[in-house]
Structures are given as C-alpha cells and as structure tokens.
PDB file of C-alpha atoms and ligand atoms in Angstrom:
ATOM      1  CA  MET A   1      34.331 -40.126 170.448  1.00  0.00           C
ATOM      2  CA  GLU A   2      32.683 -41.953 173.313  1.00  0.00           C
ATOM      3  CA  VAL A   3      32.477 -40.151 176.647  1.00  0.00           C
ATOM      4  CA  VAL A   4      32.047 -42.573 179.537  1.00  0.00           C
ATOM      5  CA  SER A   5      31.919 -42.009 183.257  1.00  0.00           C
ATOM      6  CA  THR A   6      31.800 -45.516 184.733  1.00  0.00           C
ATOM      7  CA  LYS A   7      34.368 -48.303 184.870  1.00  0.00           C
ATOM      8  CA  ALA A   8      31.776 -50.837 183.749  1.00  0.00           C
ATOM      9  CA  LYS A   9      30.874 -48.896 180.611  1.00  0.00           C
ATOM     10  CA  LEU A  10      34.545 -48.217 179.856  1.00  0.00           C
ATOM     11  CA  LYS A  11      35.405 -51.918 180.127  1.00  0.00           C
ATOM     12  CA  ALA A  12      32.553 -52.796 177.773  1.00  0.00           C
ATOM     13  CA  VAL A  13      33.625 -50.176 175.229  1.00  0.00           C
ATOM     14  CA  LEU A  14      37.270 -51.287 175.374  1.00  0.00           C
ATOM     15  CA  GLU A  15      36.420 -54.985 175.099  1.00  0.00           C
ATOM     16  CA  ASP A  16      34.870 -54.310 171.717  1.00  0.00           C
ATOM     17  CA  ILE A  17      37.911 -52.393 170.534  1.00  0.00           C
ATOM     18  CA  ARG A  18      40.938 -54.113 171.957  1.00  0.00           C
ATOM     19  CA  TRP A  19      40.832 -57.531 170.339  1.00  0.00           C
ATOM     20  CA  ASP A  20      42.609 -56.275 167.230  1.00  0.00           C
ATOM     21  CA  LYS A  21      44.021 -52.900 168.285  1.00  0.00           C
ATOM     22  CA  SER A  22      46.517 -51.531 170.777  1.00  0.00           C
ATOM     23  CA  VAL A  23      45.259 -49.125 173.426  1.00  0.00           C
ATOM     24  CA  GLY A  24      47.151 -45.912 174.156  1.00  0.00           C
ATOM     25  CA  PHE A  25      46.255 -44.141 177.371  1.00  0.00           C
ATOM     26  CA  VAL A  26      46.739 -40.484 178.300  1.00  0.00           C
ATOM     27  CA  PRO A  27      45.865 -39.648 181.923  1.00  0.00           C
ATOM     28  CA  THR A  28      45.018 -35.973 182.465  1.00  0.00           C
ATOM     29  CA  MET A  29      43.334 -33.575 184.830  1.00  0.00           C
ATOM     30  CA  GLY A  30      41.723 -31.650 181.968  1.00  0.00           C
ATOM     31  CA  ALA A  31      41.862 -27.936 181.106  1.00  0.00           C
ATOM     32  CA  PHE A  32      43.513 -29.070 177.899  1.00  0.00           C
ATOM     33  CA  HIS A  33      46.298 -27.121 176.212  1.00  0.00           C
ATOM     34  CA  ASP A  34      48.642 -28.084 173.431  1.00  0.00           C
ATOM     35  CA  GLY A  35      50.778 -30.133 175.843  1.00  0.00           C
ATOM     36  CA  HIS A  36      47.862 -32.501 176.397  1.00  0.00           C
ATOM     37  CA  LEU A  37      46.966 -32.474 172.719  1.00  0.00           C
ATOM     38  CA  SER A  38      50.544 -33.400 171.780  1.00  0.00           C
ATOM     39  CA  LEU A  39      50.186 -36.522 173.938  1.00  0.00           C
ATOM     40  CA  PHE A  40      46.949 -37.457 172.162  1.00  0.00           C
ATOM     41  CA  ARG A  41      48.689 -36.965 168.814  1.00  0.00           C
ATOM     42  CA  ALA A  42      51.674 -39.078 169.909  1.00  0.00           C
ATOM     43  CA  ALA A  43      49.328 -41.952 170.791  1.00  0.00           C
ATOM     44  CA  GLN A  44      47.518 -41.623 167.491  1.00  0.00           C
ATOM     45  CA  LYS A  45      50.754 -41.578 165.530  1.00  0.00           C
ATOM     46  CA  ARG A  46      51.624 -44.972 166.963  1.00  0.00           C
ATOM     47  CA  GLY A  47      48.314 -46.289 165.727  1.00  0.00           C
ATOM     48  CA  ASP A  48      46.779 -46.764 169.158  1.00  0.00           C
ATOM     49  CA  VAL A  49      43.126 -46.436 169.988  1.00  0.00           C
ATOM     50  CA  VAL A  50      43.392 -43.330 172.155  1.00  0.00           C
ATOM     51  CA  VAL A  51      41.835 -43.378 175.594  1.00  0.00           C
ATOM     52  CA  ALA A  52      42.168 -40.209 177.668  1.00  0.00           C
ATOM     53  CA  SER A  53      41.067 -39.851 181.247  1.00  0.00           C
ATOM     54  CA  LEU A  54      39.977 -36.543 182.687  1.00  0.00           C
ATOM     55  CA  TYR A  55      39.947 -36.638 186.458  1.00  0.00           C
ATOM     56  CA  VAL A  56      41.010 -33.976 188.930  1.00  0.00           C
ATOM     57  CA  ASN A  57      42.301 -36.389 191.539  1.00  0.00           C
ATOM     58  CA  PRO A  58      41.601 -34.899 194.984  1.00  0.00           C
ATOM     59  CA  THR A  59      44.114 -37.063 196.861  1.00  0.00           C
ATOM     60  CA  GLN A  60      47.124 -35.556 195.093  1.00  0.00           C
ATOM     61  CA  PHE A  61      46.382 -32.009 196.252  1.00  0.00           C
ATOM     62  CA  GLY A  62      47.762 -30.933 199.606  1.00  0.00           C
ATOM     63  CA  LEU A  63      46.014 -28.783 202.181  1.00  0.00           C
ATOM     64  CA  GLY A  64      45.957 -25.191 200.968  1.00  0.00           C
ATOM     65  CA  GLU A  65      46.675 -26.230 197.369  1.00  0.00           C
ATOM     66  CA  ASP A  66      44.446 -25.397 194.434  1.00  0.00           C
ATOM     67  CA  TYR A  67      42.054 -28.369 194.275  1.00  0.00           C
ATOM     68  CA  GLY A  68      38.971 -26.152 194.660  1.00  0.00           C
ATOM     69  CA  ARG A  69      39.957 -23.652 192.011  1.00  0.00           C
ATOM     70  CA  TYR A  70      41.670 -26.032 189.570  1.00  0.00           C
ATOM     71  CA  PRO A  71      40.331 -25.063 186.101  1.00  0.00           C
ATOM     72  CA  ARG A  72      37.487 -27.297 184.940  1.00  0.00           C
ATOM     73  CA  ASN A  73      35.723 -27.003 181.590  1.00  0.00           C
ATOM     74  CA  LEU A  74      34.362 -30.304 180.394  1.00  0.00           C
ATOM     75  CA  GLU A  75      32.576 -28.991 177.315  1.00  0.00           C
ATOM     76  CA  ARG A  76      35.684 -27.289 175.950  1.00  0.00           C
ATOM     77  CA  ASP A  77      37.868 -30.318 176.766  1.00  0.00           C
ATOM     78  CA  ARG A  78      35.404 -32.644 175.124  1.00  0.00           C
ATOM     79  CA  THR A  79      35.470 -30.632 171.897  1.00  0.00           C
ATOM     80  CA  LEU A  80      39.281 -30.423 171.874  1.00  0.00           C
ATOM     81  CA  ALA A  81      39.668 -34.142 172.559  1.00  0.00           C
ATOM     82  CA  GLU A  82      37.221 -35.009 169.802  1.00  0.00           C
ATOM     83  CA  GLU A  83      38.989 -32.682 167.346  1.00  0.00           C
ATOM     84  CA  GLN A  84      42.310 -34.382 168.159  1.00  0.00           C
ATOM     85  CA  GLY A  85      40.873 -37.807 167.427  1.00  0.00           C
ATOM     86  CA  VAL A  86      40.617 -39.156 170.978  1.00  0.00           C
ATOM     87  CA  ASP A  87      38.474 -42.285 170.743  1.00  0.00           C
ATOM     88  CA  VAL A  88      37.310 -42.637 174.325  1.00  0.00           C
ATOM     89  CA  LEU A  89      37.203 -39.964 177.035  1.00  0.00           C
ATOM     90  CA  PHE A  90      36.875 -41.380 180.547  1.00  0.00           C
ATOM     91  CA  VAL A  91      35.452 -38.812 182.947  1.00  0.00           C
ATOM     92  CA  PRO A  92      34.823 -40.550 186.257  1.00  0.00           C
ATOM     93  CA  GLY A  93      33.445 -38.914 189.390  1.00  0.00           C
ATOM     94  CA  ASP A  94      35.022 -39.307 192.827  1.00  0.00           C
ATOM     95  CA  LYS A  95      32.554 -42.091 193.765  1.00  0.00           C
ATOM     96  CA  GLU A  96      33.655 -44.104 190.765  1.00  0.00           C
ATOM     97  CA  ILE A  97      37.353 -43.848 191.617  1.00  0.00           C
ATOM     98  CA  TYR A  98      37.102 -43.900 195.420  1.00  0.00           C
ATOM     99  CA  PRO A  99      33.786 -45.632 196.240  1.00  0.00           C
ATOM    100  CA  LYS A 100      34.926 -46.174 199.839  1.00  0.00           C
ATOM    101  CA  GLY A 101      36.466 -42.733 200.266  1.00  0.00           C
ATOM    102  CA  THR A 102      40.169 -42.083 200.725  1.00  0.00           C
ATOM    103  CA  PRO A 103      42.122 -45.277 200.004  1.00  0.00           C
ATOM    104  CA  HIS A 104      43.930 -47.285 202.668  1.00  0.00           C
ATOM    105  CA  THR A 105      46.296 -48.758 200.101  1.00  0.00           C
ATOM    106  CA  TRP A 106      48.930 -46.539 198.545  1.00  0.00           C
ATOM    107  CA  VAL A 107      51.684 -47.047 195.991  1.00  0.00           C
ATOM    108  CA  ARG A 108      54.853 -45.441 197.305  1.00  0.00           C
ATOM    109  CA  VAL A 109      57.954 -45.159 195.189  1.00  0.00           C
ATOM    110  CA  ASP A 110      60.788 -44.924 197.700  1.00  0.00           C
ATOM    111  CA  GLY A 111      63.750 -42.787 196.786  1.00  0.00           C
ATOM    112  CA  LEU A 112      61.911 -40.732 194.182  1.00  0.00           C
ATOM    113  CA  GLU A 113      58.795 -39.340 195.795  1.00  0.00           C
ATOM    114  CA  ASP A 114      60.469 -37.239 198.498  1.00  0.00           C
ATOM    115  CA  LYS A 115      62.851 -35.284 196.279  1.00  0.00           C
ATOM    116  CA  LEU A 116      62.383 -32.029 194.292  1.00  0.00           C
ATOM    117  CA  CYS A 117      58.644 -31.279 194.270  1.00  0.00           C
ATOM    118  CA  GLY A 118      58.004 -34.128 196.716  1.00  0.00           C
ATOM    119  CA  LYS A 119      59.771 -32.192 199.459  1.00  0.00           C
ATOM    120  CA  TYR A 120      57.268 -29.376 199.148  1.00  0.00           C
ATOM    121  CA  ARG A 121      54.207 -31.479 198.307  1.00  0.00           C
ATOM    122  CA  PRO A 122      54.243 -34.346 200.826  1.00  0.00           C
ATOM    123  CA  GLY A 123      51.985 -37.212 199.753  1.00  0.00           C
ATOM    124  CA  HIS A 124      51.607 -35.872 196.217  1.00  0.00           C
ATOM    125  CA  PHE A 125      53.522 -38.552 194.349  1.00  0.00           C
ATOM    126  CA  ARG A 126      52.110 -41.493 196.271  1.00  0.00           C
ATOM    127  CA  ALA A 127      48.651 -40.177 195.360  1.00  0.00           C
ATOM    128  CA  VAL A 128      49.664 -39.796 191.697  1.00  0.00           C
ATOM    129  CA  ALA A 129      51.193 -43.291 191.605  1.00  0.00           C
ATOM    130  CA  THR A 130      48.113 -44.751 193.273  1.00  0.00           C
ATOM    131  CA  VAL A 131      45.565 -43.171 190.947  1.00  0.00           C
ATOM    132  CA  VAL A 132      47.657 -44.034 187.878  1.00  0.00           C
ATOM    133  CA  ALA A 133      47.929 -47.637 189.113  1.00  0.00           C
ATOM    134  CA  LYS A 134      44.140 -47.732 189.459  1.00  0.00           C
ATOM    135  CA  LEU A 135      43.676 -46.257 185.976  1.00  0.00           C
ATOM    136  CA  PHE A 136      46.136 -48.796 184.527  1.00  0.00           C
ATOM    137  CA  HIS A 137      44.069 -51.592 186.069  1.00  0.00           C
ATOM    138  CA  ILE A 138      40.825 -50.122 184.801  1.00  0.00           C
ATOM    139  CA  ILE A 139      42.037 -49.416 181.251  1.00  0.00           C
ATOM    140  CA  ALA A 140      44.812 -52.014 180.799  1.00  0.00           C
ATOM    141  CA  PRO A 141      46.579 -49.943 178.134  1.00  0.00           C
ATOM    142  CA  ASP A 142      49.401 -51.229 175.944  1.00  0.00           C
ATOM    143  CA  ARG A 143      51.114 -47.839 176.100  1.00  0.00           C
ATOM    144  CA  ALA A 144      50.705 -44.835 178.391  1.00  0.00           C
ATOM    145  CA  TYR A 145      51.826 -41.345 177.406  1.00  0.00           C
ATOM    146  CA  PHE A 146      53.263 -38.835 179.860  1.00  0.00           C
ATOM    147  CA  GLY A 147      54.803 -35.392 179.419  1.00  0.00           C
ATOM    148  CA  GLU A 148      58.418 -34.647 180.320  1.00  0.00           C
ATOM    149  CA  LYS A 149      57.060 -31.363 181.655  1.00  0.00           C
ATOM    150  CA  ASP A 150      56.412 -33.366 184.841  1.00  0.00           C
ATOM    151  CA  TYR A 151      59.717 -35.183 184.793  1.00  0.00           C
ATOM    152  CA  GLN A 152      59.606 -36.440 188.372  1.00  0.00           C
ATOM    153  CA  GLN A 153      56.145 -37.853 187.742  1.00  0.00           C
ATOM    154  CA  ILE A 154      57.437 -39.831 184.761  1.00  0.00           C
ATOM    155  CA  LEU A 155      60.278 -41.305 186.813  1.00  0.00           C
ATOM    156  CA  VAL A 156      57.828 -42.284 189.565  1.00  0.00           C
ATOM    157  CA  ILE A 157      55.477 -43.958 187.080  1.00  0.00           C
ATOM    158  CA  GLU A 158      58.278 -45.726 185.190  1.00  0.00           C
ATOM    159  CA  ARG A 159      59.649 -47.096 188.446  1.00  0.00           C
ATOM    160  CA  MET A 160      56.224 -48.231 189.600  1.00  0.00           C
ATOM    161  CA  VAL A 161      55.636 -49.979 186.268  1.00  0.00           C
ATOM    162  CA  ARG A 162      58.966 -51.793 186.547  1.00  0.00           C
ATOM    163  CA  ASP A 163      58.680 -52.701 190.216  1.00  0.00           C
ATOM    164  CA  LEU A 164      55.087 -53.925 189.997  1.00  0.00           C
ATOM    165  CA  ASP A 165      55.244 -55.511 186.524  1.00  0.00           C
ATOM    166  CA  PHE A 166      52.486 -53.476 184.970  1.00  0.00           C
ATOM    167  CA  PRO A 167      52.230 -54.744 181.381  1.00  0.00           C
ATOM    168  CA  VAL A 168      52.365 -51.250 179.893  1.00  0.00           C
ATOM    169  CA  LYS A 169      55.008 -49.273 178.057  1.00  0.00           C
ATOM    170  CA  VAL A 170      55.509 -45.732 179.322  1.00  0.00           C
ATOM    171  CA  VAL A 171      56.158 -43.265 176.489  1.00  0.00           C
ATOM    172  CA  ARG A 172      57.860 -39.956 177.301  1.00  0.00           C
ATOM    173  CA  CYS A 173      56.697 -36.937 175.300  1.00  0.00           C
ATOM    174  CA  PRO A 174      58.574 -33.629 175.024  1.00  0.00           C
ATOM    175  CA  THR A 175      57.426 -30.468 176.804  1.00  0.00           C
ATOM    176  CA  ALA A 176      55.184 -28.226 174.700  1.00  0.00           C
ATOM    177  CA  ARG A 177      56.030 -24.550 175.163  1.00  0.00           C
ATOM    178  CA  ASP A 178      54.546 -21.207 174.276  1.00  0.00           C
ATOM    179  CA  ALA A 179      56.551 -19.080 171.832  1.00  0.00           C
ATOM    180  CA  ASP A 180      58.338 -17.303 174.700  1.00  0.00           C
ATOM    181  CA  GLY A 181      59.513 -20.606 176.180  1.00  0.00           C
ATOM    182  CA  VAL A 182      56.963 -20.920 179.011  1.00  0.00           C
ATOM    183  CA  ALA A 183      56.002 -24.566 179.485  1.00  0.00           C
ATOM    184  CA  MET A 184      52.285 -24.988 178.855  1.00  0.00           C
ATOM    185  CA  SER A 185      50.357 -25.815 181.982  1.00  0.00           C
ATOM    186  CA  SER A 186      46.721 -25.766 183.041  1.00  0.00           C
ATOM    187  CA  ARG A 187      47.904 -23.655 185.963  1.00  0.00           C
ATOM    188  CA  ASN A 188      49.206 -20.837 183.733  1.00  0.00           C
ATOM    189  CA  VAL A 189      45.667 -19.373 183.691  1.00  0.00           C
ATOM    190  CA  TYR A 190      46.183 -18.365 187.341  1.00  0.00           C
ATOM    191  CA  LEU A 191      48.959 -15.942 186.373  1.00  0.00           C
ATOM    192  CA  SER A 192      48.247 -12.211 186.257  1.00  0.00           C
ATOM    193  CA  GLY A 193      49.474 -10.322 183.196  1.00  0.00           C
ATOM    194  CA  LYS A 194      52.639  -9.255 185.017  1.00  0.00           C
ATOM    195  CA  GLU A 195      53.304 -12.734 186.374  1.00  0.00           C
ATOM    196  CA  ARG A 196      52.849 -14.262 182.934  1.00  0.00           C
ATOM    197  CA  ALA A 197      55.272 -11.689 181.515  1.00  0.00           C
ATOM    198  CA  ALA A 198      57.818 -12.723 184.160  1.00  0.00           C
ATOM    199  CA  ALA A 199      57.349 -16.499 183.736  1.00  0.00           C
ATOM    200  CA  PRO A 200      59.769 -16.984 180.769  1.00  0.00           C
ATOM    201  CA  VAL A 201      62.619 -16.516 183.248  1.00  0.00           C
ATOM    202  CA  LEU A 202      62.292 -20.207 184.189  1.00  0.00           C
ATOM    203  CA  HIS A 203      63.034 -21.375 180.671  1.00  0.00           C
ATOM    204  CA  ARG A 204      65.727 -18.715 180.301  1.00  0.00           C
ATOM    205  CA  ALA A 205      67.501 -20.019 183.397  1.00  0.00           C
ATOM    206  CA  LEU A 206      67.250 -23.650 182.289  1.00  0.00           C
ATOM    207  CA  SER A 207      68.391 -22.851 178.745  1.00  0.00           C
ATOM    208  CA  HIS A 208      71.339 -20.921 180.166  1.00  0.00           C
ATOM    209  CA  GLY A 209      72.276 -23.953 182.286  1.00  0.00           C
ATOM    210  CA  LYS A 210      71.922 -26.222 179.279  1.00  0.00           C
ATOM    211  CA  SER A 211      74.121 -24.076 177.070  1.00  0.00           C
ATOM    212  CA  LEU A 212      76.815 -23.927 179.770  1.00  0.00           C
ATOM    213  CA  ALA A 213      76.777 -27.725 179.948  1.00  0.00           C
ATOM    214  CA  GLN A 214      76.849 -28.042 176.169  1.00  0.00           C
ATOM    215  CA  ASN A 215      79.784 -25.663 175.990  1.00  0.00           C
ATOM    216  CA  GLY A 216      81.885 -27.814 178.254  1.00  0.00           C
ATOM    217  CA  GLU A 217      81.086 -26.595 181.783  1.00  0.00           C
ATOM    218  CA  THR A 218      81.105 -29.728 183.921  1.00  0.00           C
ATOM    219  CA  SER A 219      80.692 -28.251 187.403  1.00  0.00           C
ATOM    220  CA  SER A 220      77.132 -28.771 188.641  1.00  0.00           C
ATOM    221  CA  THR A 221      77.706 -26.086 191.287  1.00  0.00           C
ATOM    222  CA  LYS A 222      78.670 -23.468 188.710  1.00  0.00           C
ATOM    223  CA  ILE A 223      75.709 -24.331 186.517  1.00  0.00           C
ATOM    224  CA  GLY A 224      73.330 -24.268 189.498  1.00  0.00           C
ATOM    225  CA  LYS A 225      74.641 -20.872 190.617  1.00  0.00           C
ATOM    226  CA  SER A 226      74.354 -19.457 187.093  1.00  0.00           C
ATOM    227  CA  MET A 227      70.729 -20.570 186.869  1.00  0.00           C
ATOM    228  CA  GLU A 228      70.070 -18.973 190.285  1.00  0.00           C
ATOM    229  CA  ARG A 229      71.578 -15.747 189.010  1.00  0.00           C
ATOM    230  CA  VAL A 230      69.281 -15.673 185.983  1.00  0.00           C
ATOM    231  CA  LEU A 231      66.244 -16.278 188.203  1.00  0.00           C
ATOM    232  CA  SER A 232      67.298 -13.525 190.600  1.00  0.00           C
ATOM    233  CA  GLU A 233      67.112 -10.981 187.767  1.00  0.00           C
ATOM    234  CA  GLU A 234      63.322 -11.363 187.782  1.00  0.00           C
ATOM    235  CA  PRO A 235      61.883  -9.904 191.018  1.00  0.00           C
ATOM    236  CA  MET A 236      58.465 -11.584 190.590  1.00  0.00           C
ATOM    237  CA  CYS A 237      60.071 -15.031 190.570  1.00  0.00           C
ATOM    238  CA  LYS A 238      60.438 -16.664 194.020  1.00  0.00           C
ATOM    239  CA  PRO A 239      62.348 -19.914 193.514  1.00  0.00           C
ATOM    240  CA  GLN A 240      61.556 -22.919 195.683  1.00  0.00           C
ATOM    241  CA  TYR A 241      64.341 -25.044 194.284  1.00  0.00           C
ATOM    242  CA  VAL A 242      66.675 -24.835 191.334  1.00  0.00           C
ATOM    243  CA  GLY A 243      69.505 -27.182 190.586  1.00  0.00           C
ATOM    244  CA  VAL A 244      71.239 -29.929 188.705  1.00  0.00           C
ATOM    245  CA  TYR A 245      70.107 -33.481 189.369  1.00  0.00           C
ATOM    246  CA  ASP A 246      70.819 -37.044 188.322  1.00  0.00           C
ATOM    247  CA  GLY A 247      68.319 -37.726 185.530  1.00  0.00           C
ATOM    248  CA  ASP A 248      67.585 -41.256 186.793  1.00  0.00           C
ATOM    249  CA  ASN A 249      67.361 -40.977 190.583  1.00  0.00           C
ATOM    250  CA  LEU A 250      67.023 -37.191 191.096  1.00  0.00           C
ATOM    251  CA  ASP A 251      69.949 -36.985 193.521  1.00  0.00           C
ATOM    252  CA  GLU A 252      71.351 -33.477 193.572  1.00  0.00           C
ATOM    253  CA  LEU A 253      74.671 -33.462 191.721  1.00  0.00           C
ATOM    254  CA  ASN A 254      77.590 -32.019 193.620  1.00  0.00           C
ATOM    255  CA  GLY A 255      80.467 -32.389 191.271  1.00  0.00           C
ATOM    256  CA  LYS A 256      81.077 -33.243 187.658  1.00  0.00           C
ATOM    257  CA  LEU A 257      78.192 -33.649 185.263  1.00  0.00           C
ATOM    258  CA  ARG A 258      78.004 -37.040 183.588  1.00  0.00           C
ATOM    259  CA  GLY A 259      75.377 -39.147 181.872  1.00  0.00           C
ATOM    260  CA  LYS A 260      71.711 -38.262 182.227  1.00  0.00           C
ATOM    261  CA  VAL A 261      71.270 -34.907 183.878  1.00  0.00           C
ATOM    262  CA  LEU A 262      68.172 -32.934 184.799  1.00  0.00           C
ATOM    263  CA  LEU A 263      68.135 -29.169 185.202  1.00  0.00           C
ATOM    264  CA  ALA A 264      65.013 -28.394 187.219  1.00  0.00           C
ATOM    265  CA  VAL A 265      63.274 -25.470 188.833  1.00  0.00           C
ATOM    266  CA  ALA A 266      60.121 -24.733 190.806  1.00  0.00           C
ATOM    267  CA  ALA A 267      59.146 -21.175 191.630  1.00  0.00           C
ATOM    268  CA  HIS A 268      56.249 -19.072 192.818  1.00  0.00           C
ATOM    269  CA  PHE A 269      54.928 -16.156 190.808  1.00  0.00           C
ATOM    270  CA  GLY A 270      52.503 -14.560 193.230  1.00  0.00           C
ATOM    271  CA  LYS A 271      50.347 -17.428 194.495  1.00  0.00           C
ATOM    272  CA  SER A 272      51.028 -19.679 191.524  1.00  0.00           C
ATOM    273  CA  ARG A 273      53.698 -22.334 191.558  1.00  0.00           C
ATOM    274  CA  LEU A 274      55.314 -23.269 188.253  1.00  0.00           C
ATOM    275  CA  VAL A 275      57.735 -26.108 187.541  1.00  0.00           C
ATOM    276  CA  ASP A 276      59.980 -26.662 184.566  1.00  0.00           C
ATOM    277  CA  SER A 277      62.975 -28.760 183.634  1.00  0.00           C
ATOM    278  CA  ILE A 278      65.308 -29.718 180.820  1.00  0.00           C
ATOM    279  CA  ALA A 279      66.831 -33.184 180.529  1.00  0.00           C
ATOM    280  CA  LEU A 280      70.173 -33.638 178.804  1.00  0.00           C
ATOM    281  CA  ARG A 281      72.896 -36.156 178.331  1.00  0.00           C
ATOM    282  CA  VAL A 282      76.468 -35.187 179.069  1.00  0.00           C
ATOM    283  CA  GLY A 283      79.514 -37.031 177.764  1.00  0.00           C
TER     284      GLY A 283
HETATM  285  P1  LIG B   1      47.908 -32.761 183.833  1.00  0.00           P
HETATM  286  O1  LIG B   1      46.546 -32.611 183.202  1.00  0.00           O
HETATM  287  O2  LIG B   1      48.550 -31.467 184.157  1.00  0.00           O
HETATM  288  O3  LIG B   1      47.902 -33.759 184.968  1.00  0.00           O
HETATM  289  O4  LIG B   1      48.822 -33.391 182.708  1.00  0.00           O
HETATM  290  C1  LIG B   1      48.468 -34.577 182.030  1.00  0.00           C
HETATM  291  C2  LIG B   1      49.636 -35.041 181.206  1.00  0.00           C
HETATM  292  O5  LIG B   1      50.008 -34.014 180.296  1.00  0.00           O
HETATM  293  C3  LIG B   1      50.884 -35.348 182.055  1.00  0.00           C
HETATM  294  O6  LIG B   1      51.553 -36.485 181.518  1.00  0.00           O
HETATM  295  C4  LIG B   1      51.711 -34.106 181.881  1.00  0.00           C
HETATM  296  O7  LIG B   1      53.093 -34.314 182.055  1.00  0.00           O
HETATM  297  C5  LIG B   1      51.388 -33.757 180.432  1.00  0.00           C
HETATM  298  N1  LIG B   1      51.687 -32.344 180.185  1.00  0.00           N
HETATM  299  C6  LIG B   1      51.285 -31.271 180.915  1.00  0.00           C
HETATM  300  N2  LIG B   1      51.816 -30.144 180.401  1.00  0.00           N
HETATM  301  C7  LIG B   1      52.569 -30.522 179.336  1.00  0.00           C
HETATM  302  C8  LIG B   1      53.378 -29.817 178.396  1.00  0.00           C
HETATM  303  N3  LIG B   1      53.525 -28.503 178.434  1.00  0.00           N
HETATM  304  N4  LIG B   1      54.007 -30.533 177.432  1.00  0.00           N
HETATM  305  C9  LIG B   1      53.881 -31.879 177.367  1.00  0.00           C
HETATM  306  N5  LIG B   1      53.130 -32.607 178.226  1.00  0.00           N
HETATM  307  C10 LIG B   1      52.489 -31.932 179.197  1.00  0.00           C
END
C-alpha cells in the first residue's frame, strides 16, 4: 500500500495505475471500524484499485463540535487499511486541501442540506459536498463508495454528482452494526459505558418502525409516534429528531407511506450525538 500526502504524488501514482484499471474511492475521516472496512471490501470486490482518503475536514465541523477531539490514529488506520487491501491511502494535511485557507467557493445542494441533520449542523453538508467535490477532482475515481449510515450525506453527494456531471458512479453500502444493533461510528468511542449500553435504543426504535411498516401500518404519524415511544423508554437518550421521511428528498411524511421511505433518528447520549436510519420500500 502506498501512503501519499500530496496531490502531485497521488496523481503520479494513479497515472501509473489507471490506464488499465478502474479506480474505486472511499473518502473517510479515519478512526477505522468495520463500517469503513466494509466499504474497502466492496470496492475490492468490484475489482477496483482501492484509493482511500483519510482527512478530518475542518470545514464540516461547526463551532462547539468535536473537531479538536475527533479520534485520530494514523498508525492503526494504516495497518487496517493495508490488511484490507487498500492500494493507496491519501492522507493530506490542511495546507494541501486548503492552501489559501477557508474556501470562497462552496457546493450547496439546495433542498437537501437544510433538512434532518442539516437543521442542527448549519454549513455541514455544503462543507462535505465541497471537500468531496475536491477529492473527486483530485482522484477522478470511476466509482465512489459511501455508507448508508450517513444517508443524508449519500443523497447530497448523489445529487451533486448528477447536477454537476461528475463522471463517477456513487455506490451505496449497507450500515455495519455491532451485535447489539448499534451502528458503527468513529464517534462511539466517546460514549461512557452507560451511554454505550443505552445506545441500542436507536436501532430498536427504527426496527420497531420498520416492522410496523412491514406489517401493514401505513400512517407515518403512527410510526413516528411509536418510534418516539421506544426512545422515551431510555432515559439517557435525548432525541434531536425522529421521524419518517421521503427516501429521495427527505421531506417529512405526513400521511400514507409509499415508495422509498427513510426512518431516521438523531439523539444525544450525554455529550455525544449519534445518528441512525433505516431505508425501506413500501408498496
Ligand atoms: P467517516 O469516516 O465517518 O466520514 O465515514 C466515511 C465513510 O464510511 C462514509 O461513507 C460513511 O457513511 C461510511 N460509514 C461510517 N460508518 C459506517 C457504518 N457503520 N457502516 C457503513 N458505512 C459507514
């Protein structure tokens, strides 16, 4: 595995590789867990040369968020990436990505970036879209792999790719979970023992909503209320939002479920904020 930290070196490495192979790209912020590794494996399975980026992008963190304490462990990540067969690990510094400081040009995806998490993290999704656009230009991948764990992020990236004609195929990968249903996340290390023990309530609530829908309940309000009830049984869980949304445009559903539906939740456990969701198709 090659570890490179500059765009120039990365371009040179990829030029040698790409003439007869497809490039699969997995953008990450590091602190790898099996969710990340499943994306690497998905890229490998398709026969791509696997390029992963590891960059804790400062612009996507809001004031008072966890940029400073975000878990960083390059040596461990490097070993895990190598073991999973990643071919190139791109680890740029801030000067490489933002040589002139904070950008003046942003990619904004209207209609998607202000909903769900966007309401509580203003500016987050435009920063994600912008850094992913930059990484797409730098790497020029054939395919890019994203986790459904961050469902809103996938929709934002897919829309950006369509609207701006990026020549890349976005591949959705399923959420990797611990045995008790908790979605793997680099942020789970922040949880105290008690908070971690309480965290499965998110998946319990979503699974409850899903089984109601699969058993014929078509009222989004009833499903939303039932998920709220499950969450309220866990005193450590402080929900920020929970609901039933259109799986394409993230509008809150107020009526009958139909087509692509997203059950989604964000909640605080102490100081940590966790998000989770389940996508389903109804009818
Ligand atoms: P992050 O390092 O948290 O920015 O995540 C990098 C990529 O890994 C994103 O596409 C995430 O959606 C994906 N990812 C994070 N957690 C999981 C998970 N539990 N299962 C699948 N993909 C994940």
